[in-house]
Amino acid sequence: MTSTASTQLVALARGMRELVRAEAAESERQRTLTAPIVEGMWASGLLSAFNPVAAGGVEPSFAEMIETWIEMAWQDGSFGWVGIANLPSTFAAACYLPDEGFAEVFTAHDNRVTLGGQFFPNGQGIAVDGGYRLSGSWNFGSGVGHSQYVAAGFLPLDDGEMRWVSDGVPDMQVAVVAREDISLGDGWYVQGLKGTGSYDYSADDVFVPESRTFPLFRREPYRGSSPATRMGLMAVTAAGHASWALGVAKSMLDDVTELAATKYRMSDMGESLASRPTFQKGLAQHVAAWRAARLLVLDAFGTAEAAVASGADLTPTLRADMRVAAVHATDTARSCAEWAHLAAGTTAIREGSRFERAFRDMYTGTQHAFISEKVAIDVARIWLGIIDDQFGL
């Protein structure tokens, strides 16, 4: 895509601002995005934009994805989280499902398909003629509240034995299951990200044809020509987590900056928050840290993308650089959010305000294992030469 197309893609998300703001509280009450937001995403083209062209998308670059996700998360944490859940999930299914499965899931529905769920292999798939008998339970199925299909990670079993792709690494597959074949739980009562429809769900001996499954770590697409399609779900997911945290933090930094001109503390009514040197210093430090974290993310993902575009391999080092950039961005964003929350004083604790919601969302989203300290440790072990690779990166 050209830079003009990039601006247009971010504009799709920016055009949702008024609607998302109006519906944010109701999404939290319903514990899933409201129907007007979902329909708005379809009407704008946002819900399919990240897909390969064959599935109605535009195959954006990583920079375009990152800036779009930052915008979505800036508007509302739940809206942004659905963006980093549904868009990569549907992207992966559209890229990596075999032709028969793609036709069943995408073509048969004119590409108006949303996929949510959880990719970690918490299920088991007993291999049978033509596919698998799938059983399992999955937690935090992000975005399933409005999805037609649900992703379910599983371990294939042949005659009761696990498959192995290499020494110590089991075969991990993803099943794309019709929503009506899944049992949704009612456990999404959480601190933050309340509007994401991230329900628990289960399957009990559900037949899934092999054509509706794909390897979790696949990087050879059946369709799509952008470098992202050859970098796999892990890279796209990492970019999403980094962007989401940056977007929520930016909302809080922007809001406290706007507040500062009119905010007076009871302890010092003589000057506004904006006039205080301690606030000025804190703002400068945290905005600079945010900008640096964003640039690191753009650099790490852009460097890997350029390497793949030139025909080079996506090496363990490139993958490690992307993942640690996501961890760093998340840690930085959390620090920015904490500072902005404290600086805003009692304004930030008003229930239902953007401040209060963003703070809850930040401390919920940053609990995710995908950007945990374990990832940073794996990255350092690769940099130090202790290990050659870590398949989960």
Coordinates of C-alpha atoms in Angstrom, one line a residue:
M1 CA 0.0 0.0 0.0
T2 CA 1.1 3.6 -0.6
S3 CA 1.4 6.2 2.1
T4 CA -1.9 7.6 1.0
A5 CA -3.5 4.2 1.5
S6 CA -2.0 4.1 4.9
T7 CA -3.6 7.4 5.8
Q8 CA -6.9 6.1 4.5
L9 CA -6.6 2.9 6.6
V10 CA -6.0 4.8 9.8
A11 CA -8.9 7.1 8.8
L12 CA -11.2 4.1 8.8
A13 CA -10.5 3.7 12.5
R14 CA -10.6 7.5 13.2
G15 CA -14.0 7.7 11.6
M16 CA -15.3 5.5 14.4
R17 CA -14.4 7.9 17.2
E18 CA -17.8 9.5 17.9
L19 CA -19.6 6.2 17.7
V20 CA -17.1 4.4 20.0
R21 CA -17.2 7.1 22.6
A22 CA -21.0 7.1 22.6
E23 CA -21.2 3.3 22.9
A24 CA -18.3 2.6 25.3
A25 CA -20.3 2.5 28.5
E26 CA -22.9 0.2 26.9
S27 CA -20.3 -2.1 25.6
E28 CA -19.0 -2.5 29.1
R29 CA -22.5 -3.1 30.4
Q30 CA -23.2 -5.8 27.7
R31 CA -19.7 -7.2 28.2
T32 CA -19.1 -7.2 24.4
L33 CA -19.0 -4.6 21.7
T34 CA -22.4 -3.2 20.9
A35 CA -24.1 -4.0 17.6
P36 CA -23.7 -0.4 16.3
I37 CA -19.9 -0.6 16.8
V38 CA -19.6 -3.9 15.1
E39 CA -21.8 -2.8 12.2
G40 CA -19.8 0.4 12.0
M41 CA -16.6 -1.6 11.6
W42 CA -18.2 -3.6 8.8
A43 CA -19.6 -0.5 7.1
S44 CA -16.2 1.2 7.2
G45 CA -14.3 -1.9 5.9
L46 CA -12.2 -2.0 9.1
L47 CA -13.2 -5.6 10.1
S48 CA -11.8 -7.1 6.9
A49 CA -9.0 -4.6 6.1
F50 CA -6.1 -6.6 7.4
N51 CA -7.1 -9.7 5.4
P52 CA -5.4 -10.8 2.2
V53 CA -7.0 -9.4 -0.9
A54 CA -8.8 -12.7 -1.6
A55 CA -10.7 -12.2 1.7
G56 CA -11.6 -8.6 1.1
G57 CA -8.6 -7.0 2.7
V58 CA -5.9 -4.6 1.6
E59 CA -2.8 -6.4 3.1
P60 CA -1.4 -3.5 5.0
S61 CA 2.2 -3.1 6.1
F62 CA 3.2 -3.4 9.7
A63 CA 3.4 0.4 10.1
E64 CA -0.1 0.7 8.8
M65 CA -1.4 -2.0 11.1
I66 CA 0.4 -0.5 14.1
E67 CA -0.9 3.1 13.6
T68 CA -4.4 1.8 13.0
W69 CA -4.3 -0.2 16.2
I70 CA -2.9 2.7 18.2
E71 CA -5.8 4.8 17.0
M72 CA -8.4 2.1 17.9
A73 CA -7.0 1.7 21.4
W74 CA -6.7 5.4 21.9
Q75 CA -10.5 5.6 21.4
D76 CA -11.3 2.8 23.9
G77 CA -9.4 -0.1 25.3
S78 CA -12.1 -2.7 24.5
F79 CA -12.5 -1.4 21.0
G80 CA -8.7 -1.6 20.5
W81 CA -8.5 -5.0 22.0
V82 CA -11.1 -6.4 19.7
G83 CA -9.0 -4.8 16.9
I84 CA -5.9 -6.8 18.0
A85 CA -8.0 -10.0 18.5
N86 CA -10.4 -10.2 15.6
L87 CA -8.3 -8.7 12.9
P88 CA -5.2 -10.9 13.3
S89 CA -7.4 -14.0 13.9
T90 CA -9.3 -13.5 10.7
F91 CA -6.1 -12.6 8.9
A92 CA -4.5 -15.9 9.9
A93 CA -7.5 -18.0 8.9
A94 CA -7.7 -16.2 5.6
C95 CA -4.0 -16.7 4.9
Y96 CA -3.4 -20.2 6.2
L97 CA -6.6 -22.3 5.7
P98 CA -6.5 -24.7 2.8
D99 CA -8.6 -23.8 -0.2
E100 CA -11.6 -25.9 0.8
G101 CA -11.7 -24.4 4.3
F102 CA -11.3 -20.9 2.9
A103 CA -14.2 -21.4 0.6
E104 CA -16.4 -22.7 3.4
V105 CA -15.5 -20.0 5.8
F106 CA -14.9 -16.9 3.7
T107 CA -16.1 -17.3 0.1
A108 CA -19.5 -18.8 1.1
H109 CA -20.1 -15.7 3.3
D110 CA -18.9 -13.1 0.9
N111 CA -15.9 -12.5 3.2
R112 CA -18.2 -11.0 5.9
V113 CA -16.6 -13.2 8.6
T114 CA -15.2 -12.5 12.0
L115 CA -13.0 -14.9 13.9
G116 CA -12.3 -14.6 17.6
G117 CA -11.1 -17.0 20.3
Q118 CA -7.9 -18.4 21.8
F119 CA -5.0 -20.0 19.9
F120 CA -3.2 -21.6 22.8
P121 CA -3.6 -25.4 22.4
N122 CA -5.9 -26.1 25.4
G123 CA -7.9 -28.7 23.3
Q124 CA -7.2 -32.1 22.0
G125 CA -8.1 -33.3 18.5
I126 CA -8.5 -37.0 17.9
A127 CA -7.5 -37.7 14.3
V128 CA -10.3 -39.3 12.4
D129 CA -11.0 -39.8 8.7
G130 CA -11.2 -36.3 7.2
G131 CA -10.4 -34.3 10.3
Y132 CA -10.5 -34.3 14.0
R133 CA -12.9 -34.8 16.9
L134 CA -12.2 -31.7 19.0
S135 CA -12.7 -31.4 22.8
G136 CA -11.4 -28.8 25.2
S137 CA -11.9 -25.7 27.2
W138 CA -10.5 -22.3 26.5
N139 CA -10.4 -19.1 28.6
F140 CA -10.5 -15.5 27.5
G141 CA -11.7 -16.0 23.9
S142 CA -11.2 -12.4 22.9
G143 CA -13.8 -11.1 20.5
V144 CA -16.0 -14.2 20.4
G145 CA -19.1 -12.1 21.5
H146 CA -19.7 -11.0 17.9
S147 CA -17.8 -13.7 15.9
Q148 CA -19.3 -16.1 13.4
Y149 CA -16.4 -18.5 13.9
V150 CA -14.2 -19.3 16.9
A151 CA -10.6 -20.3 16.9
A152 CA -9.6 -23.1 19.1
G153 CA -5.9 -24.2 19.6
F154 CA -5.4 -27.9 20.0
L155 CA -2.9 -30.8 20.1
P156 CA -3.6 -33.5 17.5
L157 CA -3.7 -37.1 18.8
D158 CA -3.0 -40.1 16.6
D159 CA -4.1 -43.3 18.3
G160 CA -3.9 -41.5 21.6
E161 CA -0.3 -40.2 21.0
M162 CA 0.7 -36.6 20.5
R163 CA 2.3 -35.6 17.3
W164 CA 5.8 -33.9 17.4
V165 CA 7.2 -31.5 14.8
S166 CA 10.7 -31.6 16.3
D167 CA 12.5 -32.6 19.4
G168 CA 10.5 -31.4 22.3
V169 CA 8.0 -29.4 20.2
P170 CA 4.5 -30.8 19.8
D171 CA 2.4 -30.2 16.7
M172 CA 0.1 -27.3 17.6
Q173 CA -2.9 -26.7 15.4
V174 CA -5.8 -24.2 15.2
A175 CA -9.3 -25.3 14.5
V176 CA -11.8 -22.8 13.0
V177 CA -15.1 -23.8 14.5
A178 CA -18.6 -22.6 13.7
R179 CA -20.0 -20.6 16.6
E180 CA -23.0 -22.9 16.9
D181 CA -20.7 -25.8 17.6
I182 CA -19.1 -24.0 20.6
S183 CA -20.5 -23.7 24.1
L184 CA -19.9 -20.2 25.4
G185 CA -19.4 -19.6 29.2
D186 CA -20.7 -16.7 31.2
G187 CA -17.5 -15.9 33.1
W188 CA -16.5 -12.5 31.6
Y189 CA -16.8 -10.5 34.8
V190 CA -13.4 -8.7 35.0
Q191 CA -11.7 -5.5 36.1
G192 CA -11.0 -4.1 32.6
L193 CA -11.6 -4.7 28.9
K194 CA -15.1 -5.5 29.9
G195 CA -16.5 -4.8 26.5
T196 CA -14.5 -7.3 24.5
G197 CA -16.8 -10.3 24.6
S198 CA -13.8 -12.5 25.8
Y199 CA -15.9 -15.4 26.9
D200 CA -14.7 -18.8 28.1
Y201 CA -15.9 -21.5 25.7
S202 CA -15.7 -25.3 25.2
A203 CA -16.1 -28.0 22.7
D204 CA -17.2 -31.6 23.3
D205 CA -16.3 -34.1 20.6
V206 CA -17.0 -31.6 17.7
F207 CA -16.0 -32.8 14.3
V208 CA -13.7 -30.3 12.5
P209 CA -12.7 -31.1 9.0
E210 CA -8.9 -30.9 8.3
S211 CA -9.5 -28.2 5.8
R212 CA -10.7 -25.9 8.7
T213 CA -7.4 -26.3 10.6
F214 CA -3.9 -24.8 10.2
P215 CA -0.6 -25.0 12.1
L216 CA -0.3 -22.4 14.8
F217 CA 3.2 -21.3 13.6
R218 CA 2.6 -21.5 9.9
R219 CA 4.3 -18.9 7.8
E220 CA 3.6 -20.1 4.3
P221 CA 0.3 -18.6 3.1
Y222 CA -2.1 -20.1 0.7
R223 CA -3.1 -16.6 -0.2
G224 CA -1.8 -13.1 0.3
S225 CA 1.4 -11.5 -1.0
S226 CA 2.4 -9.0 1.7
P227 CA 5.5 -9.8 3.9
A228 CA 3.1 -10.1 6.9
T229 CA 1.5 -13.1 5.4
R230 CA 4.9 -14.8 5.4
M231 CA 5.7 -13.8 9.0
G232 CA 3.0 -15.6 10.7
L233 CA 0.4 -15.0 13.4
M234 CA 3.0 -14.5 16.2
A235 CA 4.5 -11.5 14.5
V236 CA 1.1 -9.9 13.8
T237 CA -0.1 -10.6 17.3
A238 CA 3.0 -9.1 18.9
A239 CA 2.5 -5.9 16.8
G240 CA -1.0 -5.8 18.1
H241 CA -0.2 -6.1 21.7
A242 CA 2.5 -3.4 21.4
S243 CA 0.1 -1.1 19.6
W244 CA -2.8 -1.6 21.9
A245 CA -0.7 -0.7 25.0
L246 CA 0.7 2.4 23.2
G247 CA -2.8 3.5 22.2
V248 CA -4.3 3.3 25.7
A249 CA -1.3 5.0 27.2
K250 CA -1.5 7.8 24.6
S251 CA -5.2 8.4 25.4
M252 CA -4.2 8.9 29.0
L253 CA -1.3 11.2 28.2
D254 CA -3.4 13.2 25.8
D255 CA -6.3 13.5 28.3
V256 CA -4.1 14.6 31.2
T257 CA -2.4 17.2 29.0
E258 CA -5.8 18.6 28.1
L259 CA -6.9 18.5 31.7
A260 CA -3.8 20.3 33.0
A261 CA -4.8 23.7 31.9
T262 CA -8.0 23.7 34.1
K263 CA -7.0 21.3 36.9
Y264 CA -6.4 22.9 40.3
R265 CA -5.5 20.8 43.3
M266 CA -7.1 21.5 46.7
S267 CA -3.7 21.6 48.3
D268 CA -2.5 24.4 45.9
M269 CA -5.2 26.5 44.4
G270 CA -2.8 29.1 43.3
E271 CA -1.6 27.5 40.0
S272 CA -3.0 25.0 37.5
L273 CA -1.6 21.6 37.1
A274 CA 0.0 22.7 33.8
S275 CA 1.9 25.4 35.7
R276 CA 3.7 23.0 38.0
P277 CA 7.3 22.2 37.2
T278 CA 6.9 18.7 38.5
F279 CA 4.0 18.1 36.1
Q280 CA 5.9 19.6 33.2
K281 CA 8.9 17.4 33.9
G282 CA 6.8 14.3 34.2
L283 CA 4.9 15.0 31.1
A284 CA 8.1 15.6 29.1
Q285 CA 9.7 12.4 30.4
H286 CA 6.6 10.2 29.8
V287 CA 5.7 11.6 26.3
A288 CA 9.4 11.1 25.3
A289 CA 9.4 7.6 26.6
W290 CA 6.1 6.8 24.8
R291 CA 7.5 8.2 21.5
A292 CA 10.7 6.2 21.9
A293 CA 8.8 3.0 22.5
R294 CA 6.6 3.6 19.4
L295 CA 9.7 4.2 17.3
L296 CA 11.3 1.0 18.6
V297 CA 8.2 -1.0 17.7
L298 CA 8.1 0.6 14.2
D299 CA 11.8 -0.1 13.7
A300 CA 11.8 -3.7 14.9
F301 CA 8.7 -4.8 12.9
G302 CA 9.8 -2.7 9.9
T303 CA 13.2 -4.2 9.8
A304 CA 11.9 -7.8 10.0
E305 CA 9.3 -6.9 7.3
A306 CA 11.9 -5.5 5.0
A307 CA 14.1 -8.6 5.4
V308 CA 11.2 -10.9 4.5
A309 CA 10.2 -8.7 1.6
S310 CA 13.8 -9.1 0.2
G311 CA 13.5 -12.9 0.4
A312 CA 15.5 -13.4 3.6
D313 CA 14.5 -15.7 6.4
L314 CA 12.6 -14.5 9.4
T315 CA 15.5 -15.4 11.7
P316 CA 15.2 -16.1 15.5
T317 CA 17.0 -12.8 16.1
L318 CA 14.4 -10.8 14.0
R319 CA 11.6 -12.6 15.8
A320 CA 13.2 -11.9 19.2
D321 CA 13.6 -8.2 18.3
M322 CA 10.0 -7.9 17.5
R323 CA 8.8 -9.6 20.6
V324 CA 11.0 -7.7 23.0
A325 CA 9.9 -4.4 21.3
A326 CA 6.4 -5.4 22.2
V327 CA 7.3 -6.2 25.8
H328 CA 9.2 -2.9 26.1
A329 CA 6.3 -0.9 24.6
T330 CA 3.9 -2.5 27.0
D331 CA 6.1 -1.8 30.1
T332 CA 6.6 1.8 29.0
A333 CA 2.9 2.2 28.3
R334 CA 1.9 0.9 31.7
S335 CA 4.4 3.4 33.3
C336 CA 2.9 6.3 31.3
A337 CA -0.6 5.2 32.3
E338 CA 0.3 5.1 36.0
W339 CA 1.9 8.6 35.9
A340 CA -1.1 10.1 34.0
H341 CA -3.5 8.5 36.5
L342 CA -1.7 10.0 39.5
A343 CA -1.2 13.4 37.8
A344 CA -4.9 13.6 37.0
G345 CA -5.8 13.2 40.7
T346 CA -9.4 12.6 41.6
T347 CA -10.5 13.3 38.0
A348 CA -9.1 9.9 37.1
I349 CA -11.2 8.0 39.6
R350 CA -14.6 9.0 38.4
E351 CA -16.4 5.9 37.4
G352 CA -17.1 5.6 33.7
S353 CA -14.6 8.3 32.7
R354 CA -12.1 7.7 29.9
F355 CA -9.3 8.0 32.5
E356 CA -10.9 5.4 34.8
R357 CA -11.7 3.0 32.0
A358 CA -8.3 3.3 30.4
F359 CA -6.5 2.7 33.7
R360 CA -8.5 -0.5 34.3
D361 CA -8.0 -1.6 30.7
M362 CA -4.3 -1.1 30.9
Y363 CA -3.8 -3.2 34.0
T364 CA -6.0 -5.9 32.6
G365 CA -4.5 -6.1 29.1
T366 CA -0.9 -6.0 30.4
Q367 CA -1.5 -9.2 32.3
H368 CA -1.4 -11.2 29.0
A369 CA 1.2 -13.9 28.8
F370 CA 2.2 -12.9 25.3
I371 CA 4.1 -9.9 26.7
S372 CA 5.2 -11.4 30.0
E373 CA 8.7 -11.4 31.4
K374 CA 9.2 -14.9 30.1
V375 CA 9.3 -13.5 26.6
A376 CA 12.0 -11.0 27.6
I377 CA 14.0 -13.9 29.1
D378 CA 13.7 -16.0 26.0
V379 CA 14.8 -13.0 23.9
A380 CA 17.9 -12.4 26.1
R381 CA 18.8 -16.1 25.9
I382 CA 18.8 -15.9 22.1
W383 CA 20.9 -12.7 22.1
L384 CA 23.4 -14.3 24.5
G385 CA 23.7 -17.4 22.4
I386 CA 22.4 -19.7 25.2
I387 CA 19.8 -21.0 22.9
D388 CA 19.5 -20.9 19.1
D389 CA 15.8 -20.4 19.0
Q390 CA 12.5 -20.5 20.9
F391 CA 9.6 -21.8 18.9
G392 CA 7.1 -19.7 20.7
L393 CA 8.5 -16.3 19.6

